[in-house]
mmCIF file of C-alpha atoms in Angstrom:
data_model
loop_
_atom_site.group_PDB
_atom_site.id
_atom_site.type_symbol
_atom_site.label_atom_id
_atom_site.label_comp_id
_atom_site.label_asym_id
_atom_site.label_seq_id
_atom_site.Cartn_x
_atom_site.Cartn_y
_atom_site.Cartn_z
ATOM 1 C CA UNK A 56 -5.137 -29.802 -27.159
ATOM 2 C CA UNK A 57 -2.343 -28.207 -29.184
ATOM 3 C CA UNK A 58 -4.833 -26.250 -31.299
ATOM 4 C CA UNK A 59 -6.620 -25.074 -28.161
ATOM 5 C CA UNK A 60 -3.330 -23.838 -26.672
ATOM 6 C CA UNK A 61 -2.447 -21.970 -29.868
ATOM 7 C CA UNK A 62 -5.916 -20.420 -29.972
ATOM 8 C CA UNK A 63 -5.548 -19.260 -26.370
ATOM 9 C CA UNK A 64 -2.147 -17.706 -27.113
ATOM 10 C CA UNK A 65 -3.593 -15.947 -30.162
ATOM 11 C CA UNK A 66 -6.509 -14.575 -28.129
ATOM 12 C CA UNK A 67 -4.154 -13.269 -25.439
ATOM 13 C CA UNK A 68 -2.006 -11.530 -28.073
ATOM 14 C CA UNK A 69 -5.104 -9.987 -29.692
ATOM 15 C CA UNK A 70 -6.382 -8.757 -26.329
ATOM 16 C CA UNK A 71 -2.968 -7.282 -25.487
ATOM 17 C CA UNK A 72 -2.819 -5.505 -28.857
ATOM 18 C CA UNK A 73 -6.338 -4.121 -28.401
ATOM 19 C CA UNK A 74 -5.465 -2.918 -24.899
ATOM 20 C CA UNK A 75 -2.329 -1.167 -26.200
ATOM 21 C CA UNK A 76 -4.309 0.600 -28.931
ATOM 22 C CA UNK A 77 -7.162 1.574 -26.620
ATOM 23 C CA UNK A 78 -4.777 3.045 -24.056
ATOM 24 C CA UNK A 79 -3.601 5.627 -26.618
ATOM 25 C CA UNK A 80 -6.949 7.439 -26.320
ATOM 26 C CA UNK A 81 -7.669 10.017 -23.645
ATOM 27 C CA UNK A 82 -10.700 9.735 -21.346
ATOM 28 C CA UNK A 83 -13.476 12.221 -22.121
ATOM 29 C CA UNK A 84 -13.835 15.060 -19.596
ATOM 30 C CA UNK A 85 -17.267 15.010 -17.942
ATOM 31 C CA UNK A 86 -19.185 17.721 -16.082
ATOM 32 C CA UNK A 87 -21.939 17.449 -13.495
ATOM 33 C CA UNK A 88 -24.267 19.285 -15.885
ATOM 34 C CA UNK A 89 -23.657 16.623 -18.552
ATOM 35 C CA UNK A 90 -24.541 13.834 -16.131
ATOM 36 C CA UNK A 91 -27.740 15.646 -15.132
ATOM 37 C CA UNK A 92 -28.712 16.222 -18.774
ATOM 38 C CA UNK A 93 -28.044 12.589 -19.490
ATOM 39 C CA UNK A 94 -30.223 11.620 -16.531
ATOM 40 C CA UNK A 95 -33.059 13.700 -17.965
ATOM 41 C CA UNK A 96 -32.856 12.162 -21.453
ATOM 42 C CA UNK A 97 -32.382 8.545 -20.250
ATOM 43 C CA UNK A 98 -31.263 7.204 -23.612
ATOM 44 C CA UNK A 99 -29.997 3.683 -22.934
ATOM 45 C CA UNK A 100 -28.508 3.199 -26.395
ATOM 46 C CA UNK A 101 -26.546 6.417 -26.033
ATOM 47 C CA UNK A 102 -25.298 5.283 -22.626
ATOM 48 C CA UNK A 103 -24.260 1.925 -24.086
ATOM 49 C CA UNK A 104 -22.253 3.561 -26.879
ATOM 50 C CA UNK A 105 -20.551 6.069 -24.591
ATOM 51 C CA UNK A 106 -19.760 3.689 -21.729
ATOM 52 C CA UNK A 107 -18.501 0.864 -23.917
ATOM 53 C CA UNK A 108 -15.977 3.243 -25.471
ATOM 54 C CA UNK A 109 -15.186 5.290 -22.355
ATOM 55 C CA UNK A 110 -14.832 2.470 -19.847
ATOM 56 C CA UNK A 111 -12.567 0.550 -22.219
ATOM 57 C CA UNK A 112 -10.223 3.544 -22.392
ATOM 58 C CA UNK A 113 -10.212 4.121 -18.643
ATOM 59 C CA UNK A 114 -9.700 0.456 -17.782
ATOM 60 C CA UNK A 115 -6.853 0.162 -20.299
ATOM 61 C CA UNK A 116 -5.093 3.116 -18.629
ATOM 62 C CA UNK A 117 -5.361 1.460 -15.237
ATOM 63 C CA UNK A 118 -3.931 -1.798 -16.567
ATOM 64 C CA UNK A 119 -1.023 0.103 -18.120
ATOM 65 C CA UNK A 120 -0.263 1.938 -14.891
ATOM 66 C CA UNK A 121 -0.422 -1.297 -12.910
ATOM 67 C CA UNK A 122 2.045 -2.881 -15.339
ATOM 68 C CA UNK A 123 4.494 -0.045 -14.652
ATOM 69 C CA UNK A 124 4.535 -0.546 -10.899
ATOM 70 C CA UNK A 125 7.875 -1.350 -9.270
ATOM 71 C CA UNK A 126 8.521 -5.112 -9.475
ATOM 72 C CA UNK A 127 8.578 -5.498 -5.702
ATOM 73 C CA UNK A 128 5.000 -4.216 -5.502
ATOM 74 C CA UNK A 129 3.729 -5.871 -8.671
ATOM 75 C CA UNK A 130 4.840 -9.275 -7.369
ATOM 76 C CA UNK A 131 2.664 -9.042 -4.266
ATOM 77 C CA UNK A 132 -0.220 -11.559 -4.563
ATOM 78 C CA UNK A 133 -2.867 -8.960 -3.728
ATOM 79 C CA UNK A 134 -1.612 -6.535 -6.389
ATOM 80 C CA UNK A 135 -1.506 -9.347 -8.967
ATOM 81 C CA UNK A 136 -5.134 -10.064 -8.122
ATOM 82 C CA UNK A 137 -6.092 -6.423 -8.686
ATOM 83 C CA UNK A 138 -4.281 -6.354 -12.033
ATOM 84 C CA UNK A 139 -6.065 -9.537 -13.118
ATOM 85 C CA UNK A 140 -9.418 -7.966 -12.160
ATOM 86 C CA UNK A 141 -8.852 -5.035 -14.530
ATOM 87 C CA UNK A 142 -7.599 -7.240 -17.359
ATOM 88 C CA UNK A 143 -10.699 -9.421 -16.999
ATOM 89 C CA UNK A 144 -12.924 -6.335 -17.043
ATOM 90 C CA UNK A 145 -11.257 -5.052 -20.219
ATOM 91 C CA UNK A 146 -11.811 -8.474 -21.766
ATOM 92 C CA UNK A 147 -15.492 -8.393 -20.744
ATOM 93 C CA UNK A 148 -15.970 -4.989 -22.387
ATOM 94 C CA UNK A 149 -14.148 -6.109 -25.548
ATOM 95 C CA UNK A 150 -16.911 -8.657 -26.198
ATOM 96 C CA UNK A 151 -19.305 -5.825 -27.067
ATOM 97 C CA UNK A 152 -19.241 -3.650 -30.181
ATOM 98 C CA UNK A 153 -21.208 -0.820 -31.720
ATOM 99 C CA UNK A 154 -23.183 -3.032 -34.106
ATOM 100 C CA UNK A 155 -25.576 -4.200 -31.381
ATOM 101 C CA UNK A 156 -26.051 -0.737 -29.991
ATOM 102 C CA UNK A 157 -29.816 -0.560 -30.528
ATOM 103 C CA UNK A 158 -30.552 -4.217 -29.871
ATOM 104 C CA UNK A 159 -32.635 -4.561 -26.695
ATOM 105 C CA UNK A 160 -31.167 -7.938 -25.818
ATOM 106 C CA UNK A 161 -27.632 -6.603 -26.173
ATOM 107 C CA UNK A 162 -28.443 -3.559 -24.027
ATOM 108 C CA UNK A 163 -29.731 -5.826 -21.274
ATOM 109 C CA UNK A 164 -26.651 -8.022 -21.517
ATOM 110 C CA UNK A 165 -24.390 -4.950 -21.270
ATOM 111 C CA UNK A 166 -26.193 -3.686 -18.166
ATOM 112 C CA UNK A 167 -25.869 -7.109 -16.498
ATOM 113 C CA UNK A 168 -22.185 -7.159 -17.411
ATOM 114 C CA UNK A 169 -21.725 -3.782 -15.725
ATOM 115 C CA UNK A 170 -23.359 -5.222 -12.589
ATOM 116 C CA UNK A 171 -20.807 -8.039 -12.599
ATOM 117 C CA UNK A 172 -17.940 -5.610 -13.162
ATOM 118 C CA UNK A 173 -19.038 -3.413 -10.277
ATOM 119 C CA UNK A 174 -19.307 -6.461 -8.009
ATOM 120 C CA UNK A 175 -15.896 -7.730 -9.111
ATOM 121 C CA UNK A 176 -14.208 -4.469 -8.180
ATOM 122 C CA UNK A 177 -16.075 -3.980 -4.902
ATOM 123 C CA UNK A 178 -13.033 -4.940 -2.799
ATOM 124 C CA UNK A 179 -10.298 -3.339 -4.919
ATOM 125 C CA UNK A 180 -9.435 -0.755 -2.236
ATOM 126 C CA UNK A 181 -9.013 -3.402 0.451
ATOM 127 C CA UNK A 182 -7.149 -5.809 -1.845
ATOM 128 C CA UNK A 183 -4.702 -3.157 -3.038
ATOM 129 C CA UNK A 184 -4.259 -2.043 0.580
ATOM 130 C CA UNK A 185 -3.221 -5.574 1.523
ATOM 131 C CA UNK A 186 -0.615 -5.581 -1.246
ATOM 132 C CA UNK A 187 0.818 -2.224 -0.160
ATOM 133 C CA UNK A 188 0.860 -3.371 3.464
ATOM 134 C CA UNK A 189 2.676 -6.573 2.506
ATOM 135 C CA UNK A 190 5.336 -4.540 0.701
ATOM 136 C CA UNK A 191 5.602 -2.059 3.555
ATOM 137 C CA UNK A 192 6.251 -4.867 6.035
ATOM 138 C CA UNK A 193 8.930 -6.306 3.758
ATOM 139 C CA UNK A 194 10.612 -2.971 3.008
ATOM 140 C CA UNK A 195 10.346 -1.278 6.408
ATOM 141 C CA UNK A 196 11.995 2.157 6.302
ATOM 142 C CA UNK A 197 12.878 1.643 2.613
ATOM 143 C CA UNK A 198 9.206 1.827 1.584
ATOM 144 C CA UNK A 199 8.968 4.266 -1.345
ATOM 145 C CA UNK A 200 6.820 7.261 -0.309
ATOM 146 C CA UNK A 201 6.014 7.879 -3.983
ATOM 147 C CA UNK A 202 3.600 4.960 -3.753
ATOM 148 C CA UNK A 203 1.198 7.543 -2.312
ATOM 149 C CA UNK A 204 1.261 9.346 -5.641
ATOM 150 C CA UNK A 205 0.353 6.200 -7.547
ATOM 151 C CA UNK A 206 -2.461 5.359 -5.130
ATOM 152 C CA UNK A 207 -3.939 8.842 -5.506
ATOM 153 C CA UNK A 208 -4.030 8.369 -9.277
ATOM 154 C CA UNK A 209 -5.264 4.801 -9.044
ATOM 155 C CA UNK A 210 -8.107 5.450 -6.608
ATOM 156 C CA UNK A 211 -9.175 8.649 -8.383
ATOM 157 C CA UNK A 212 -9.545 6.656 -11.610
ATOM 158 C CA UNK A 213 -11.491 4.019 -9.712
ATOM 159 C CA UNK A 214 -13.882 6.640 -8.316
ATOM 160 C CA UNK A 215 -14.499 8.009 -11.820
ATOM 161 C CA UNK A 216 -15.193 4.560 -13.274
ATOM 162 C CA UNK A 217 -17.582 3.633 -10.463
ATOM 163 C CA UNK A 218 -19.518 6.892 -10.921
ATOM 164 C CA UNK A 219 -20.051 6.134 -14.620
ATOM 165 C CA UNK A 220 -21.078 2.530 -13.983
ATOM 166 C CA UNK A 221 -23.333 3.412 -11.037
ATOM 167 C CA UNK A 222 -25.006 6.163 -13.033
ATOM 168 C CA UNK A 223 -25.914 3.690 -15.798
ATOM 169 C CA UNK A 224 -27.140 1.062 -13.320
ATOM 170 C CA UNK A 225 -29.325 3.606 -11.517
ATOM 171 C CA UNK A 226 -30.867 4.821 -14.771
ATOM 172 C CA UNK A 227 -31.241 1.513 -16.628
ATOM 173 C CA UNK A 228 -30.427 -1.277 -14.187
ATOM 174 C CA UNK A 229 -31.633 -2.628 -10.855
ATOM 175 C CA UNK A 230 -30.146 0.047 -8.601
ATOM 176 C CA UNK A 231 -32.800 2.298 -7.061
ATOM 177 C CA UNK A 232 -32.937 5.947 -8.049
ATOM 178 C CA UNK A 233 -33.887 8.369 -5.277
ATOM 179 C CA UNK A 234 -36.815 10.709 -6.049
ATOM 180 C CA UNK A 235 -35.677 13.949 -7.668
ATOM 181 C CA UNK A 236 -32.249 12.580 -8.551
ATOM 182 C CA UNK A 237 -30.734 12.343 -12.030
ATOM 183 C CA UNK A 238 -28.854 9.073 -11.864
ATOM 184 C CA UNK A 239 -26.283 9.415 -9.082
ATOM 185 C CA UNK A 240 -26.583 13.215 -8.936
ATOM 186 C CA UNK A 241 -28.768 14.918 -6.337
ATOM 187 C CA UNK A 242 -29.523 18.430 -7.694
ATOM 188 C CA UNK A 243 -30.450 19.748 -4.234
ATOM 189 C CA UNK A 244 -28.577 17.662 -1.683
ATOM 190 C CA UNK A 245 -29.350 18.764 1.884
ATOM 191 C CA UNK A 246 -25.922 18.960 3.511
ATOM 192 C CA UNK A 247 -27.289 18.920 7.067
ATOM 193 C CA UNK A 248 -29.170 15.663 6.400
ATOM 194 C CA UNK A 249 -26.017 13.978 5.130
ATOM 195 C CA UNK A 250 -23.939 15.211 8.074
ATOM 196 C CA UNK A 251 -26.608 14.097 10.537
ATOM 197 C CA UNK A 252 -26.817 10.622 8.999
ATOM 198 C CA UNK A 253 -23.015 10.266 8.899
ATOM 199 C CA UNK A 254 -22.837 11.363 12.542
ATOM 200 C CA UNK A 255 -25.378 8.711 13.551
ATOM 201 C CA UNK A 256 -23.403 6.005 11.738
ATOM 202 C CA UNK A 257 -20.130 7.134 13.338
ATOM 203 C CA UNK A 258 -21.707 7.223 16.815
ATOM 204 C CA UNK A 259 -23.048 3.694 16.339
ATOM 205 C CA UNK A 260 -19.571 2.442 15.475
ATOM 206 C CA UNK A 261 -18.008 4.337 18.375
ATOM 207 C CA UNK A 262 -20.555 2.884 20.800
ATOM 208 C CA UNK A 263 -19.751 -0.606 19.574
ATOM 209 C CA UNK A 264 -16.007 -0.238 20.127
ATOM 210 C CA UNK A 265 -15.970 1.877 23.292
ATOM 211 C CA UNK A 266 -19.395 1.336 24.862
ATOM 212 C CA UNK A 267 -19.979 5.074 24.681
ATOM 213 C CA UNK A 268 -19.671 7.997 22.276
ATOM 214 C CA UNK A 269 -19.304 11.765 22.561
ATOM 215 C CA UNK A 270 -22.295 13.998 21.900
ATOM 216 C CA UNK A 271 -22.287 15.810 18.561
ATOM 217 C CA UNK A 272 -23.511 19.364 17.991
ATOM 218 C CA UNK A 273 -24.339 20.333 14.398
ATOM 219 C CA UNK A 274 -24.748 24.005 13.492
ATOM 220 C CA UNK A 275 -25.632 25.474 10.119
ATOM 221 C CA UNK A 276 -24.956 28.928 8.757
ATOM 222 C CA UNK A 277 -26.088 30.102 5.334
ATOM 223 C CA UNK A 278 -24.967 33.267 3.591
ATOM 224 C CA UNK A 279 -28.584 33.991 2.671
ATOM 225 C CA UNK A 280 -30.472 32.285 5.486
ATOM 226 C CA UNK A 281 -28.210 33.111 8.417
ATOM 227 C CA UNK A 282 -28.195 30.858 11.499
ATOM 228 C CA UNK A 283 -29.797 27.455 10.837
ATOM 229 C CA UNK A 284 -30.363 28.375 7.192
ATOM 230 C CA UNK A 285 -30.686 25.566 4.653
ATOM 231 C CA UNK A 286 -27.518 24.579 2.814
ATOM 232 C CA UNK A 287 -27.858 22.494 -0.344
ATOM 233 C CA UNK A 288 -25.513 21.548 -3.169
ATOM 234 C CA UNK A 289 -25.546 19.626 -6.445
ATOM 235 C CA UNK A 290 -23.580 16.551 -5.446
ATOM 236 C CA UNK A 291 -23.243 12.776 -5.146
ATOM 237 C CA UNK A 292 -24.738 11.896 -1.765
ATOM 238 C CA UNK A 293 -22.634 8.777 -1.136
ATOM 239 C CA UNK A 294 -19.399 10.724 -1.671
ATOM 240 C CA UNK A 295 -20.315 13.437 0.812
ATOM 241 C CA UNK A 296 -21.507 10.857 3.330
ATOM 242 C CA UNK A 297 -18.184 9.004 3.050
ATOM 243 C CA UNK A 298 -16.192 12.166 3.770
ATOM 244 C CA UNK A 299 -18.360 13.308 6.693
ATOM 245 C CA UNK A 300 -18.405 9.848 8.244
ATOM 246 C CA UNK A 301 -14.616 9.560 8.172
ATOM 247 C CA UNK A 302 -13.971 12.977 9.731
ATOM 248 C CA UNK A 303 -16.625 12.603 12.417
ATOM 249 C CA UNK A 304 -15.435 9.055 13.185
ATOM 250 C CA UNK A 305 -11.882 10.344 13.711
ATOM 251 C CA UNK A 306 -13.134 13.146 15.955
ATOM 252 C CA UNK A 307 -15.180 10.750 18.082
ATOM 253 C CA UNK A 308 -12.218 8.444 18.618
ATOM 254 C CA UNK A 309 -9.883 11.308 19.533
ATOM 255 C CA UNK A 310 -12.451 12.700 21.987
ATOM 256 C CA UNK A 311 -13.354 9.479 23.771
ATOM 257 C CA UNK A 312 -9.725 8.413 24.128
ATOM 258 C CA UNK A 313 -8.741 11.752 25.696
ATOM 259 C CA UNK A 314 -11.398 12.862 28.205
ATOM 260 C CA UNK A 315 -11.170 16.310 29.791
ATOM 261 C CA UNK A 316 -11.404 16.303 33.585
ATOM 262 C CA UNK A 317 -13.000 12.887 33.467
ATOM 263 C CA UNK A 318 -15.648 13.864 30.909
ATOM 264 C CA UNK A 319 -15.790 13.118 27.199
ATOM 265 C CA UNK A 320 -15.662 16.422 25.275
ATOM 266 C CA UNK A 321 -18.304 17.233 22.694
ATOM 267 C CA UNK A 322 -17.616 17.068 18.948
ATOM 268 C CA UNK A 323 -18.845 20.108 17.038
ATOM 269 C CA UNK A 324 -19.759 20.277 13.360
ATOM 270 C CA UNK A 325 -20.277 23.587 11.554
ATOM 271 C CA UNK A 326 -21.855 23.726 8.092
ATOM 272 C CA UNK A 327 -21.337 27.114 6.458
ATOM 273 C CA UNK A 328 -22.238 28.386 2.998
ATOM 274 C CA UNK A 329 -20.430 31.377 1.572
ATOM 275 C CA UNK A 330 -20.399 32.914 -1.882
ATOM 276 C CA UNK A 331 -18.076 30.314 -3.416
ATOM 277 C CA UNK A 332 -17.549 27.595 -0.816
ATOM 278 C CA UNK A 333 -19.586 25.286 1.349
ATOM 279 C CA UNK A 334 -17.468 24.288 4.337
ATOM 280 C CA UNK A 335 -18.077 21.484 6.809
ATOM 281 C CA UNK A 336 -15.827 21.860 9.849
ATOM 282 C CA UNK A 337 -15.501 18.997 12.337
ATOM 283 C CA UNK A 338 -13.879 20.075 15.618
ATOM 284 C CA UNK A 339 -12.710 17.933 18.529
ATOM 285 C CA UNK A 340 -10.831 18.433 21.807
ATOM 286 C CA UNK A 341 -8.849 15.218 21.470
ATOM 287 C CA UNK A 342 -5.428 16.745 22.405
ATOM 288 C CA UNK A 343 -4.408 17.298 18.772
ATOM 289 C CA UNK A 344 -1.509 16.024 16.682
ATOM 290 C CA UNK A 345 2.149 17.181 16.750
ATOM 291 C CA UNK A 346 3.160 19.385 13.830
ATOM 292 C CA UNK A 347 5.799 16.915 12.586
ATOM 293 C CA UNK A 348 3.190 14.185 12.179
ATOM 294 C CA UNK A 349 0.527 16.293 10.449
ATOM 295 C CA UNK A 350 2.084 15.982 6.987
ATOM 296 C CA UNK A 351 1.766 12.192 7.245
ATOM 297 C CA UNK A 352 -1.962 12.146 7.987
ATOM 298 C CA UNK A 353 -2.821 11.866 4.278
ATOM 299 C CA UNK A 354 -0.300 9.087 3.641
ATOM 300 C CA UNK A 355 -1.794 5.690 2.901
ATOM 301 C CA UNK A 356 -1.301 3.196 5.710
ATOM 302 C CA UNK A 357 -0.340 5.864 8.218
ATOM 303 C CA UNK A 358 -2.616 5.908 11.237
ATOM 304 C CA UNK A 359 -2.380 7.081 14.825
ATOM 305 C CA UNK A 360 -4.442 4.016 15.810
ATOM 306 C CA UNK A 361 -3.173 0.412 16.097
ATOM 307 C CA UNK A 362 -3.784 -1.875 13.125
ATOM 308 C CA UNK A 363 -7.195 -3.555 13.546
ATOM 309 C CA UNK A 364 -7.893 -7.274 13.357
ATOM 310 C CA UNK A 365 -8.671 -8.505 9.837
ATOM 311 C CA UNK A 366 -11.309 -11.008 10.910
ATOM 312 C CA UNK A 367 -13.537 -8.546 12.725
ATOM 313 C CA UNK A 368 -17.137 -8.630 11.479
ATOM 314 C CA UNK A 369 -17.734 -5.055 12.636
ATOM 315 C CA UNK A 370 -15.853 -2.340 10.685
ATOM 316 C CA UNK A 371 -12.940 -0.948 12.729
ATOM 317 C CA UNK A 372 -13.137 2.609 13.994
ATOM 318 C CA UNK A 373 -9.617 3.364 12.764
ATOM 319 C CA UNK A 374 -6.244 1.811 12.006
ATOM 320 C CA UNK A 375 -5.961 1.129 8.253
ATOM 321 C CA UNK A 376 -4.790 4.646 7.344
ATOM 322 C CA UNK A 377 -7.036 4.912 4.282
ATOM 323 C CA UNK A 378 -9.868 7.052 5.640
ATOM 324 C CA UNK A 379 -8.335 10.502 5.230
ATOM 325 C CA UNK A 380 -6.507 10.071 1.884
ATOM 326 C CA UNK A 381 -9.551 8.473 0.230
ATOM 327 C CA UNK A 382 -11.880 11.112 1.660
ATOM 328 C CA UNK A 383 -9.668 13.853 0.251
ATOM 329 C CA UNK A 384 -9.841 12.193 -3.177
ATOM 330 C CA UNK A 385 -13.653 12.226 -3.007
ATOM 331 C CA UNK A 386 -13.540 15.929 -2.157
ATOM 332 C CA UNK A 387 -11.062 16.750 -4.912
ATOM 333 C CA UNK A 388 -13.040 14.731 -7.448
ATOM 334 C CA UNK A 389 -15.477 17.655 -7.623
ATOM 335 C CA UNK A 390 -12.768 20.287 -7.128
ATOM 336 C CA UNK A 391 -13.155 20.568 -3.379
ATOM 337 C CA UNK A 392 -10.606 19.638 -0.720
ATOM 338 C CA UNK A 393 -10.063 18.490 2.854
ATOM 339 C CA UNK A 394 -7.659 20.283 5.181
ATOM 340 C CA UNK A 395 -6.656 19.692 8.776
ATOM 341 C CA UNK A 396 -5.457 22.165 11.386
ATOM 342 C CA UNK A 397 -4.340 20.576 14.642
ATOM 343 C CA UNK A 398 -3.120 22.193 17.840
ATOM 344 C CA UNK A 399 -1.178 19.740 19.970
ATOM 345 C CA UNK A 400 -2.516 19.648 23.490
ATOM 346 C CA UNK A 401 -5.904 21.029 22.461
ATOM 347 C CA UNK A 402 -7.625 19.427 19.457
ATOM 348 C CA UNK A 403 -8.139 19.276 15.712
ATOM 349 C CA UNK A 404 -10.282 21.022 13.105
ATOM 350 C CA UNK A 405 -10.909 19.069 9.901
ATOM 351 C CA UNK A 406 -12.645 20.971 7.094
ATOM 352 C CA UNK A 407 -14.358 19.674 3.960
ATOM 353 C CA UNK A 408 -14.516 22.317 1.234
ATOM 354 C CA UNK A 409 -17.119 22.007 -1.536
ATOM 355 C CA UNK A 410 -17.845 24.311 -4.467
ATOM 356 C CA UNK A 411 -21.165 26.173 -4.188
ATOM 357 C CA UNK A 412 -21.627 25.989 -7.951
ATOM 358 C CA UNK A 413 -20.739 22.516 -9.257
ATOM 359 C CA UNK A 414 -22.832 22.330 -12.447
ATOM 360 C CA UNK A 415 -20.103 23.331 -14.876
ATOM 361 C CA UNK A 416 -17.315 21.730 -12.856
ATOM 362 C CA UNK A 417 -15.367 18.958 -14.541
ATOM 363 C CA UNK A 418 -14.799 15.903 -12.411
ATOM 364 C CA UNK A 419 -11.141 15.985 -11.432
ATOM 365 C CA UNK A 420 -10.221 12.555 -12.750
ATOM 366 C CA UNK A 421 -6.472 12.920 -13.048
ATOM 367 C CA UNK A 422 -3.759 13.859 -10.575
ATOM 368 C CA UNK A 423 -1.472 16.037 -12.680
ATOM 369 C CA UNK A 424 0.310 18.255 -10.186
ATOM 370 C CA UNK A 425 3.791 17.222 -11.291
ATOM 371 C CA UNK A 426 5.652 13.925 -11.089
ATOM 372 C CA UNK A 427 7.906 13.120 -8.131
ATOM 373 C CA UNK A 428 11.552 13.053 -9.171
ATOM 374 C CA UNK A 429 11.897 9.416 -8.065
ATOM 375 C CA UNK A 430 8.966 8.370 -10.258
ATOM 376 C CA UNK A 431 10.805 8.578 -13.595
ATOM 377 C CA UNK A 432 9.809 5.095 -14.902
ATOM 378 C CA UNK A 433 6.139 6.011 -14.661
ATOM 379 C CA UNK A 434 6.370 9.285 -16.555
ATOM 380 C CA UNK A 435 7.012 7.371 -19.781
ATOM 381 C CA UNK A 436 3.992 5.183 -19.093
ATOM 382 C CA UNK A 437 1.647 8.123 -18.605
ATOM 383 C CA UNK A 438 2.816 9.877 -21.750
ATOM 384 C CA UNK A 439 2.420 6.753 -23.892
ATOM 385 C CA UNK A 440 -1.055 6.111 -22.506
ATOM 386 C CA UNK A 441 -2.126 9.684 -23.138
ATOM 387 C CA UNK A 442 -3.124 10.130 -19.493
ATOM 388 C CA UNK A 443 -1.346 13.426 -19.163
#
């Protein structure tokens, strides 16, 4: 038993050393065009070699950043669980090396391992949210607002990792590839179809919670096709659906909770394509939001709705405070954005901005717009890890 204990200690030290060394490398920048080209070639050995190296680097960075969290947050059981998930994933990836790159059995094993990794991290957002909520309840007004900055970085990295894993599983694993797609990329995504599907899903949820839902009008304007012209974009369908669903869901709730003259006002969605931007504007007449509260709408765990019950089998319509900040990260991931303009007493316009031309766009995988002054301990961590 003593030898076993010593062996375990040695393995832990080796893994920690490997993680430290791996974290010194920078992630490789990736463009949409590169993902499409990769989807055309479908070289599984090439994907194995790239992902084994790239995912190890990205996971090591996330472990490092988690280690540098404030002690009060790092000690929360949910956050410990998240950290252990990423350490386990790094350990899983460390079992593979380049020598088996062209071995069919090893390729199959790697793909199955990626399936397990994706499943393991399925609930990371919810688990981390529980940890933040636990800390917020303990700290009250002393809750550090800079946590928002960390969560933006953390969830952006998670999005990037899931895109890479999903792309491999679609091309070489069991996940179904839609006709005409290149992995996870749709080269001609019909924006109206996505908005319409997201609207249907949001209405279903609204009907479940309120027994009714506002009507939704969707209009399309294209720079070339005019009224009702087709609008398409090179994009990841699930990301756009997530954003549209969240904004429409918010508009439905605001409208049904604040009827006008006894009637539920209609929610309007405008899809417009210009020379550089594709904009999706969701408008409601749900009495709007005071100016002083608007800056908080993209804070994690801030919501104008009451906190929902955890045991509910049906997803809540609102209340966790993660919908808007996560949706904005999805938009920014391909260099778009989400902005809100609210007029108190009248209603709110929420706009998703996408780039018309995304092919040569790099995925925005790092939040680098300056460190908050109160975040000094983390700056050292990012520099050491080469995250930038």
